[in-house]
Amino acid sequence: MRRRLLLLTAATTALVLTALLVPLTLLTRSHAADRATAEATARAQWVAHAIGPALASAGERPTAEQTVAGVNGDGLPRTSLVLGDGTVVGPGHRSGGGAVTDAVRLARTGRAFTYEPAGGGRQVLVPVHGAADGTAVVQVTLTERQLYAGTLTSWLVLAGIGVGLVLLGLLLADRLGARLVGATRGLARTADRLAAGDLTARAVPDGPPELRLVAGELNRLAGRIDELLRAERENARENAADLAHRLRTPVAALRLDAESLRDPREARRIAEDVAALERSVDDVIRRARLPLRGDACGDLAAVARERAAFWLPLAEDQGRTFLVDAVGIGHPPHQTNPRPGLCPPSPKLSASLEQGGPPSPLTAQLPNAGTGNGPDSRRRPDEPEEIPVPVPPDELSAALDALIGNVLDHTPHGTAFRIAVGRDGAGHARLTVADDGPGFPDGYPETGARGASGGGSTGLGLDIARRTAEDAGGTFTIASGPTRVTLTFPLAGTPSAPPTPSG
């Protein structure tokens, strides 16, 4: 838009200036010719007046010749005198009858005039009466260069004025275009933020009245959308509360019916299904009660440390080696004290975390340390690093509990596992839970849909972790040999474009 406005202004200004300057150049040319002709006429009349008395006597002819020679010089119009007998006094003319042209004959009749010869230029002829041998004629000849002297300078001045006017017009058009484009881009940025879900975005009225009107209407639209979403969320919360109240009683009745069955295996199976149903209902209610905007933020590293501390006693009871790479800078990863005779984590597990997990664990991360430019530049070296992600802490805890619970429930006692939290090269947070267990059944990554599992469970734990990552704009990947589950999250305050899955 800005470039088009500049091109339109340049074209319009050039057309207007062309319409004005072309006649001006022709006028300056004509004015220069008229000025040179007037000067030549004045010269010719002066010469005729000066030599008139001298030509009255034949003896005064040298005086006339001196007068004519005195008015000639370099760069001056050529002045000559044609006597009554045809003799020419002055430069560049022949003597005899060839010098007497029709113009000279006409001037001898007593007429002073100007004419343009066929060879170019202009001549001024003035008769001198009272000569002894007949009427003489003073002839002043102007060349083309003398006739239009100064025209080129005038043209250059006019061209400079035209160029200056064009540049001034372009400058004004550029300022106007910058204001229009800036206001339009501001509206576009506000619309993009609204489309991305930021309902706090508002446009600043700027630019011409039309764009200010659009900005006002856009703000009204954003406010209306915000009101509608709030009303919808409130309605959803009320419905969720009603749903919770209605379902608690039948679910509790199903649990009691399952416990009253005589067959223990059948009772346990139905109890597990009822528990899965209860978790699903709780999950639906929890999601219905989420905040209206995605402004919740949780520290992935802090949640990992907290949940690791929570599960640590159970891991020790099961004789597992438990590594946690989510501690403060300068502290080694936490490792449980395995029971005597228990092997440490296999090199295969450590290698898998280095290849498919975070490229460098949190213990090795120190972004912007010592530069004073980053958000962590004022953190003390012994403080834990924060990895903020756009997920509430309770959801992060639920996802991590589900992954740790799967390891503890579906791998043999004594199986080592590890939690690693860090940042990848694309600016995303990464959470990896890996273990030395037997892994998922064949084809599980392709068939791991909700409620499907080959390990004797409902599969809801992995589904909770998957939806937690994907709802935040991240990814969920599963790998085997050894088992590795990786969740990625966009960092809080960055666009939630999902990174490329790894592993």
Coordinates of C-alpha atoms in Angstrom, one line a residue:
M1 CA 0.0 0.0 0.0
R2 CA 2.8 2.4 0.9
R3 CA 4.7 1.7 -2.3
R4 CA 1.6 2.1 -4.4
L5 CA 0.8 5.4 -2.8
L6 CA 4.3 6.6 -3.6
L7 CA 4.1 5.4 -7.2
L8 CA 0.7 7.1 -7.6
T9 CA 2.0 10.4 -6.1
A10 CA 5.1 10.3 -8.3
A11 CA 3.1 9.7 -11.4
T12 CA 0.5 12.4 -10.6
T13 CA 3.2 15.0 -9.7
A14 CA 5.2 14.2 -12.8
L15 CA 2.1 14.6 -15.0
V16 CA 1.2 18.0 -13.4
L17 CA 4.8 19.2 -13.6
T18 CA 5.1 18.2 -17.2
A19 CA 1.9 20.1 -18.1
L20 CA 3.4 23.2 -16.3
L21 CA 7.1 23.0 -17.2
V22 CA 6.8 22.3 -20.9
P23 CA 5.1 25.6 -21.6
L24 CA 7.5 27.3 -19.2
T25 CA 10.5 26.0 -21.2
L26 CA 9.0 27.2 -24.5
L27 CA 8.3 30.5 -22.9
T28 CA 11.9 30.9 -21.6
R29 CA 13.2 30.1 -25.1
S30 CA 10.9 32.7 -26.6
H31 CA 11.8 35.2 -23.9
A32 CA 15.6 34.7 -24.5
A33 CA 15.1 35.3 -28.3
D34 CA 13.1 38.4 -27.7
R35 CA 15.7 39.8 -25.3
A36 CA 18.6 39.1 -27.7
T37 CA 16.6 40.7 -30.5
A38 CA 15.8 43.8 -28.5
E39 CA 19.5 44.2 -27.6
A40 CA 20.5 43.8 -31.2
T41 CA 18.0 46.4 -32.3
A42 CA 19.3 48.8 -29.8
R43 CA 22.8 48.2 -31.0
A44 CA 21.8 48.7 -34.6
Q45 CA 20.0 52.0 -33.8
W46 CA 23.0 53.3 -31.8
V47 CA 25.4 52.6 -34.7
A48 CA 23.1 54.2 -37.2
H49 CA 22.8 57.3 -35.0
A50 CA 26.6 57.4 -34.5
I51 CA 27.7 57.1 -38.1
G52 CA 24.9 59.1 -39.7
P53 CA 26.8 62.4 -39.6
A54 CA 30.0 60.8 -40.7
L55 CA 28.5 59.3 -43.9
A56 CA 27.2 62.7 -45.0
S57 CA 30.8 63.5 -46.2
A58 CA 32.9 61.1 -48.2
G59 CA 35.9 62.1 -46.3
E60 CA 34.5 60.9 -43.0
R61 CA 34.2 57.3 -44.1
P62 CA 37.2 56.1 -42.0
T63 CA 35.4 57.4 -39.0
A64 CA 32.4 55.2 -39.8
E65 CA 34.7 52.2 -40.3
Q66 CA 36.2 52.8 -36.9
T67 CA 32.8 53.0 -35.3
V68 CA 31.7 49.7 -36.9
A69 CA 34.9 48.0 -35.8
G70 CA 34.5 49.3 -32.3
V71 CA 31.1 47.6 -31.8
N72 CA 32.4 44.2 -32.9
G73 CA 34.1 41.8 -30.6
D74 CA 34.3 38.1 -29.5
G75 CA 30.9 36.8 -28.3
L76 CA 29.1 40.0 -29.6
P77 CA 26.6 40.1 -32.4
R78 CA 28.2 40.7 -35.8
T79 CA 27.6 44.3 -36.9
S80 CA 28.2 45.5 -40.4
L81 CA 27.4 48.6 -42.6
V82 CA 26.2 48.3 -46.2
L83 CA 26.9 51.6 -48.0
G84 CA 24.9 53.0 -50.9
D85 CA 27.3 51.7 -53.5
G86 CA 27.2 48.1 -52.2
T87 CA 30.4 48.3 -50.2
V88 CA 30.2 46.4 -46.9
V89 CA 32.1 47.8 -43.8
G90 CA 32.5 45.1 -41.1
P91 CA 33.4 41.5 -40.7
G92 CA 32.2 38.5 -42.7
H93 CA 30.6 40.1 -45.8
R94 CA 31.5 40.3 -49.4
S95 CA 31.9 43.5 -51.3
G96 CA 30.0 44.2 -54.4
G97 CA 26.5 43.4 -55.6
G98 CA 26.4 40.1 -53.8
A99 CA 26.2 41.8 -50.4
V100 CA 23.0 43.7 -51.4
T101 CA 20.2 41.3 -50.6
D102 CA 16.5 41.8 -50.9
A103 CA 16.4 42.5 -47.2
V104 CA 19.0 45.3 -47.7
R105 CA 17.0 46.7 -50.6
L106 CA 13.9 46.8 -48.5
A107 CA 15.7 48.5 -45.6
R108 CA 17.0 51.2 -48.1
T109 CA 13.4 52.2 -48.6
G110 CA 13.5 53.6 -45.1
R111 CA 12.1 50.6 -43.1
A112 CA 13.8 49.1 -40.0
F113 CA 12.9 45.5 -39.4
T114 CA 14.0 42.1 -38.2
Y115 CA 13.9 38.9 -40.1
E116 CA 15.2 35.3 -39.9
P117 CA 17.4 34.2 -42.8
A118 CA 17.3 30.7 -44.2
G119 CA 20.6 29.8 -42.6
G120 CA 19.3 30.3 -39.1
G121 CA 19.7 33.0 -36.5
R122 CA 18.2 36.5 -36.8
Q123 CA 19.1 39.8 -38.4
V124 CA 18.2 43.4 -37.5
L125 CA 18.4 46.0 -40.3
V126 CA 18.2 49.8 -39.6
P127 CA 18.6 52.4 -42.5
V128 CA 21.0 55.4 -42.3
H129 CA 19.6 58.4 -44.2
G130 CA 21.7 61.3 -45.4
A131 CA 24.7 59.4 -46.7
A132 CA 26.6 61.0 -49.6
D133 CA 26.3 58.0 -51.9
G134 CA 22.8 56.9 -51.0
T135 CA 21.0 55.3 -48.1
A136 CA 23.2 53.0 -46.0
V137 CA 22.0 50.0 -43.9
V138 CA 23.3 48.9 -40.5
Q139 CA 23.0 45.1 -40.2
V140 CA 23.3 43.2 -36.9
T141 CA 23.4 39.4 -37.2
L142 CA 22.6 37.0 -34.3
T143 CA 23.6 33.4 -34.4
E144 CA 21.4 30.6 -32.9
R145 CA 23.6 30.5 -29.8
Q146 CA 23.5 34.2 -29.3
L147 CA 19.8 34.3 -29.9
Y148 CA 19.0 31.6 -27.2
A149 CA 21.8 32.4 -24.8
G150 CA 20.8 31.5 -21.2
T151 CA 18.0 29.1 -22.2
L152 CA 19.8 26.0 -21.0
T153 CA 20.4 27.5 -17.6
S154 CA 16.7 28.4 -17.3
W155 CA 15.8 24.9 -18.3
L156 CA 18.1 23.4 -15.7
V157 CA 16.6 25.6 -13.0
L158 CA 13.1 24.6 -14.0
A159 CA 14.1 20.9 -14.0
G160 CA 15.6 21.3 -10.5
I161 CA 12.4 22.9 -9.3
G162 CA 10.4 20.0 -10.8
V163 CA 12.6 17.4 -9.2
G164 CA 12.4 19.2 -5.8
L165 CA 8.6 19.3 -6.1
V166 CA 8.5 15.6 -6.9
L167 CA 10.7 14.7 -4.0
L168 CA 8.6 16.9 -1.7
G169 CA 5.5 15.2 -2.9
L170 CA 7.0 11.8 -2.3
L171 CA 8.1 12.8 1.2
L172 CA 4.6 13.9 2.1
A173 CA 3.1 10.8 0.5
D174 CA 5.5 8.6 2.4
R175 CA 4.6 10.2 5.7
L176 CA 0.9 9.8 4.9
G177 CA 1.5 6.2 3.8
A178 CA 3.5 5.4 6.9
R179 CA 0.6 6.7 9.0
L180 CA -2.0 4.7 7.1
V181 CA 0.1 1.5 6.9
G182 CA 1.1 1.8 10.6
A183 CA -2.6 2.1 11.7
T184 CA -3.6 -0.8 9.4
R185 CA -0.8 -3.0 10.7
G186 CA -1.8 -2.2 14.2
L187 CA -5.4 -3.4 13.4
A188 CA -3.9 -6.5 11.8
R189 CA -1.8 -7.3 14.9
T190 CA -4.8 -6.8 17.2
A191 CA -6.9 -9.1 15.0
D192 CA -4.1 -11.7 15.0
R193 CA -4.0 -11.6 18.8
L194 CA -7.7 -12.0 19.0
A195 CA -7.6 -14.9 16.6
A196 CA -4.9 -16.5 18.8
G197 CA -7.2 -16.3 21.8
D198 CA -5.9 -13.2 23.5
L199 CA -9.2 -11.5 24.3
T200 CA -7.4 -8.7 26.1
A201 CA -6.1 -7.3 22.8
R202 CA -7.5 -3.9 21.9
A203 CA -6.7 -1.7 18.9
V204 CA -5.4 1.8 19.4
P205 CA -7.5 4.3 17.3
D206 CA -5.1 5.9 14.9
G207 CA -4.8 7.1 11.4
P208 CA -7.7 8.6 9.3
P209 CA -11.2 8.7 10.6
E210 CA -12.2 5.5 8.7
L211 CA -9.4 3.5 10.3
R212 CA -10.3 4.9 13.8
L213 CA -13.8 3.8 13.2
V214 CA -12.7 0.3 12.3
A215 CA -10.5 0.2 15.4
G216 CA -13.4 1.1 17.6
E217 CA -15.7 -1.5 16.0
L218 CA -13.0 -4.1 16.4
N219 CA -12.7 -3.3 20.1
R220 CA -16.4 -3.5 20.5
L221 CA -16.4 -6.9 18.7
A222 CA -13.6 -8.2 21.0
G223 CA -15.5 -7.0 24.1
R224 CA -18.6 -8.7 22.9
I225 CA -16.8 -12.0 22.2
D226 CA -15.2 -11.8 25.7
E227 CA -18.7 -11.3 27.3
L228 CA -20.1 -14.2 25.3
L229 CA -17.3 -16.5 26.3
R230 CA -17.6 -15.5 29.9
A231 CA -21.3 -16.2 29.8
E232 CA -20.7 -19.6 28.1
R233 CA -18.0 -20.5 30.6
E234 CA -20.2 -19.6 33.5
N235 CA -23.0 -21.7 32.0
A236 CA -20.5 -24.6 31.5
R237 CA -19.4 -24.4 35.1
E238 CA -23.0 -24.5 36.3
N239 CA -23.7 -27.5 34.1
A240 CA -20.5 -29.2 35.3
A241 CA -21.6 -28.7 38.9
D242 CA -25.0 -30.1 38.1
L243 CA -23.4 -33.0 36.2
A244 CA -21.1 -33.8 39.1
H245 CA -24.1 -33.8 41.5
R246 CA -26.1 -36.1 39.3
L247 CA -23.3 -38.6 38.5
R248 CA -21.8 -39.0 42.0
T249 CA -24.8 -41.0 43.3
P250 CA -25.1 -43.5 40.4
V251 CA -21.3 -44.0 40.3
A252 CA -21.2 -44.7 44.1
A253 CA -24.1 -47.1 43.6
L254 CA -22.2 -49.0 40.9
R255 CA -19.1 -49.2 43.2
L256 CA -21.2 -50.7 46.0
D257 CA -22.8 -53.2 43.6
A258 CA -19.4 -54.2 42.3
E259 CA -18.1 -54.8 45.9
S260 CA -21.2 -57.0 46.6
L261 CA -20.4 -59.4 43.8
R262 CA -19.4 -62.9 44.9
D263 CA -16.8 -63.5 42.3
P264 CA -13.7 -61.6 43.4
R265 CA -12.2 -61.4 39.9
E266 CA -15.4 -60.1 38.4
A267 CA -15.8 -57.6 41.3
R268 CA -12.3 -56.4 40.8
R269 CA -12.8 -56.0 37.0
I270 CA -16.0 -54.0 37.4
A271 CA -14.5 -51.9 40.2
E272 CA -11.7 -51.0 37.9
D273 CA -14.2 -50.0 35.2
V274 CA -16.1 -47.9 37.7
A275 CA -12.9 -46.2 38.8
A276 CA -12.1 -45.4 35.2
L277 CA -15.6 -44.0 34.7
E278 CA -15.1 -41.9 37.9
R279 CA -11.8 -40.6 36.6
S280 CA -13.3 -39.7 33.3
V281 CA -16.2 -37.8 34.9
D282 CA -13.7 -36.0 37.1
D283 CA -11.6 -35.1 34.1
V284 CA -14.7 -33.7 32.2
I285 CA -15.7 -31.6 35.2
R286 CA -12.1 -30.4 35.7
R287 CA -11.8 -29.3 32.1
A288 CA -15.2 -27.6 32.3
R289 CA -13.9 -25.6 35.2
L290 CA -10.7 -24.4 33.5
P291 CA -10.1 -20.6 33.4
L292 CA -11.6 -18.8 30.5
R293 CA -8.3 -17.7 29.0
G294 CA -5.1 -19.8 28.7
D295 CA -3.3 -17.5 31.1
A296 CA -2.5 -20.2 33.7
C297 CA 1.2 -20.9 34.0
G298 CA 3.1 -23.6 35.8
D299 CA 6.8 -24.2 36.5
L300 CA 7.5 -27.6 34.9
A301 CA 10.8 -28.0 36.8
A302 CA 9.2 -27.2 40.2
V303 CA 6.3 -29.6 39.5
A304 CA 8.8 -32.4 38.5
R305 CA 10.8 -31.9 41.7
E306 CA 7.6 -31.8 43.8
R307 CA 6.1 -35.0 42.3
A308 CA 9.5 -36.8 42.4
A309 CA 9.6 -36.1 46.1
F310 CA 6.1 -37.4 46.5
W311 CA 6.7 -40.7 44.7
L312 CA 10.2 -41.2 46.2
P313 CA 9.1 -43.3 49.2
L314 CA 7.1 -45.7 47.0
A315 CA 10.1 -46.0 44.6
E316 CA 12.4 -46.8 47.5
D317 CA 9.9 -49.4 48.8
Q318 CA 9.9 -51.1 45.4
G319 CA 13.7 -51.1 45.3
R320 CA 14.0 -48.8 42.3
T321 CA 16.8 -46.5 41.3
F322 CA 15.1 -43.1 40.7
L323 CA 17.0 -40.3 38.9
V324 CA 15.6 -36.8 38.7
D325 CA 17.2 -34.3 36.4
A326 CA 15.1 -31.3 37.6
V327 CA 16.9 -29.8 40.5
G328 CA 18.6 -26.5 41.2
I329 CA 21.7 -25.4 39.3
G330 CA 24.8 -26.7 40.9
H331 CA 23.2 -29.7 42.6
P332 CA 23.6 -33.2 41.3
P333 CA 20.5 -35.2 40.1
H334 CA 18.7 -36.9 42.9
Q335 CA 19.2 -40.6 43.1
T336 CA 17.6 -43.0 45.5
N337 CA 19.7 -45.3 47.5
P338 CA 19.0 -48.7 45.9
R339 CA 18.8 -51.8 48.1
P340 CA 21.9 -53.9 48.3
G341 CA 22.5 -55.9 45.2
L342 CA 20.2 -53.7 43.0
C343 CA 21.9 -52.7 39.7
P344 CA 22.1 -49.0 38.8
P345 CA 20.3 -47.6 35.8
S346 CA 21.4 -49.3 32.6
P347 CA 23.6 -47.3 30.1
K348 CA 20.8 -47.9 27.6
L349 CA 18.4 -45.8 29.7
S350 CA 20.9 -43.0 30.1
A351 CA 21.7 -43.0 26.4
S352 CA 18.1 -42.9 25.5
L353 CA 17.5 -39.9 27.6
E354 CA 20.4 -38.1 26.0
Q355 CA 19.2 -39.0 22.5
G356 CA 15.5 -38.6 22.7
G357 CA 15.1 -36.6 25.9
P358 CA 16.3 -33.1 26.6
P359 CA 19.5 -32.2 24.8
S360 CA 20.8 -30.9 28.1
P361 CA 19.1 -31.6 31.4
L362 CA 18.0 -28.9 33.7
T363 CA 21.1 -29.4 35.8
A364 CA 23.2 -28.2 33.0
Q365 CA 21.0 -25.3 31.8
L366 CA 22.0 -21.7 32.7
P367 CA 20.4 -19.5 30.1
N368 CA 21.8 -16.0 29.8
A369 CA 24.0 -16.6 32.9
G370 CA 26.4 -13.7 33.6
T371 CA 25.1 -11.6 30.7
G372 CA 22.5 -9.6 32.6
N373 CA 20.2 -9.7 29.6
G374 CA 17.9 -12.6 30.2
P375 CA 15.0 -13.1 32.6
D376 CA 17.2 -15.4 34.7
S377 CA 20.2 -13.1 34.9
R378 CA 19.4 -12.1 38.5
R379 CA 18.9 -15.6 39.7
R380 CA 21.5 -16.8 42.2
P381 CA 23.6 -19.8 41.1
D382 CA 22.2 -22.0 43.8
E383 CA 18.5 -21.2 42.9
P384 CA 16.5 -23.7 40.8
E385 CA 15.8 -22.7 37.3
E386 CA 12.2 -22.1 36.3
I387 CA 10.7 -23.5 33.1
P388 CA 7.3 -21.8 32.8
V389 CA 4.8 -23.5 30.5
P390 CA 1.2 -22.4 29.8
V391 CA -0.3 -25.3 31.8
P392 CA -1.7 -25.0 35.4
P393 CA 0.4 -26.8 38.0
D394 CA -2.4 -29.2 38.9
E395 CA -2.6 -30.4 35.3
L396 CA 1.1 -30.8 35.1
S397 CA 1.0 -32.8 38.4
A398 CA -1.8 -35.0 37.1
A399 CA 0.1 -35.8 33.8
L400 CA 3.4 -36.5 35.6
D401 CA 1.6 -38.6 38.3
A402 CA 0.0 -40.6 35.5
L403 CA 3.3 -41.3 33.8
I404 CA 5.1 -42.2 37.1
G405 CA 2.1 -44.3 38.2
N406 CA 2.3 -46.3 34.9
V407 CA 6.0 -47.0 35.6
L408 CA 5.3 -48.1 39.2
D409 CA 2.2 -50.2 38.3
H410 CA 3.3 -51.9 35.1
T411 CA 7.1 -52.6 35.5
P412 CA 8.7 -55.2 37.8
H413 CA 10.0 -54.0 41.1
G414 CA 13.6 -52.9 41.0
T415 CA 13.2 -51.4 37.5
A416 CA 15.1 -48.1 37.3
F417 CA 13.4 -45.1 35.9
R418 CA 14.3 -41.4 35.4
I419 CA 12.6 -38.0 35.0
A420 CA 14.3 -35.3 33.0
V421 CA 13.2 -31.8 32.4
G422 CA 14.9 -29.2 30.1
R423 CA 14.7 -27.0 27.1
D424 CA 15.3 -28.1 23.5
G425 CA 17.0 -26.1 20.8
A426 CA 13.6 -24.9 19.4
G427 CA 12.7 -23.1 22.6
H428 CA 10.3 -25.6 24.0
A429 CA 10.2 -27.3 27.4
R430 CA 10.6 -31.0 27.4
L431 CA 9.5 -33.6 30.0
T432 CA 10.8 -37.2 29.6
V433 CA 10.0 -40.2 31.7
A434 CA 12.0 -43.3 30.8
D435 CA 12.4 -46.7 32.4
D436 CA 14.2 -50.0 31.9
G437 CA 11.0 -52.0 31.9
P438 CA 9.8 -54.4 29.2
G439 CA 8.2 -51.5 27.2
F440 CA 4.8 -51.2 25.5
P441 CA 3.2 -53.9 23.5
D442 CA 4.0 -54.1 19.8
G443 CA 2.1 -51.4 17.9
Y444 CA 1.1 -49.5 21.0
P445 CA 2.2 -46.1 19.8
E446 CA -0.2 -46.6 16.8
T447 CA -3.0 -48.1 18.8
G448 CA -2.6 -46.1 22.0
A449 CA -6.0 -44.4 21.8
R450 CA -8.0 -43.5 24.8
G451 CA -9.1 -46.5 26.8
A452 CA -6.8 -48.9 24.9
S453 CA -3.8 -50.5 26.6
G454 CA -1.9 -53.7 26.2
G455 CA -0.7 -53.7 29.8
G456 CA -3.9 -54.7 31.6
S457 CA -4.9 -51.0 32.3
T458 CA -7.5 -48.6 30.8
G459 CA -4.9 -46.4 29.2
L460 CA -6.4 -43.3 30.7
G461 CA -3.1 -42.3 32.4
L462 CA -1.3 -41.9 29.1
D463 CA -4.3 -40.2 27.6
I464 CA -4.3 -37.6 30.3
A465 CA -0.6 -36.9 29.7
R466 CA -1.2 -36.7 25.9
R467 CA -4.1 -34.3 26.2
T468 CA -2.2 -32.1 28.7
A469 CA 0.6 -31.6 26.2
E470 CA -1.5 -31.2 23.1
D471 CA -4.0 -28.9 24.7
A472 CA -1.1 -26.5 25.5
G473 CA 0.2 -26.7 21.9
G474 CA 2.9 -29.3 22.5
T475 CA 3.4 -32.9 21.5
F476 CA 3.3 -36.4 23.1
T477 CA 5.5 -39.2 21.8
I478 CA 6.2 -42.7 22.9
A479 CA 9.3 -44.8 22.2
S480 CA 10.4 -48.3 23.2
G481 CA 13.7 -49.9 23.9
P482 CA 13.9 -48.7 26.6
T483 CA 10.5 -47.2 27.3
R484 CA 10.4 -43.4 26.9
V485 CA 7.5 -41.0 27.1
T486 CA 8.2 -37.4 26.1
L487 CA 6.0 -34.4 26.5
T488 CA 6.8 -31.0 25.0
F489 CA 5.3 -27.7 25.9
P490 CA 5.7 -24.2 24.5
L491 CA 7.3 -21.9 27.0
A492 CA 4.9 -19.4 28.6
G493 CA 4.7 -16.2 26.6
T494 CA 5.7 -17.8 23.3
P495 CA 3.4 -18.9 20.4
S496 CA 2.1 -22.4 21.0
A497 CA 3.3 -23.9 17.7
P498 CA 3.9 -27.6 18.3
P499 CA 7.5 -28.6 17.9
T500 CA 8.6 -31.5 15.7
P501 CA 8.2 -34.7 17.7
S502 CA 11.4 -36.6 18.5
G503 CA 11.9 -40.1 19.5

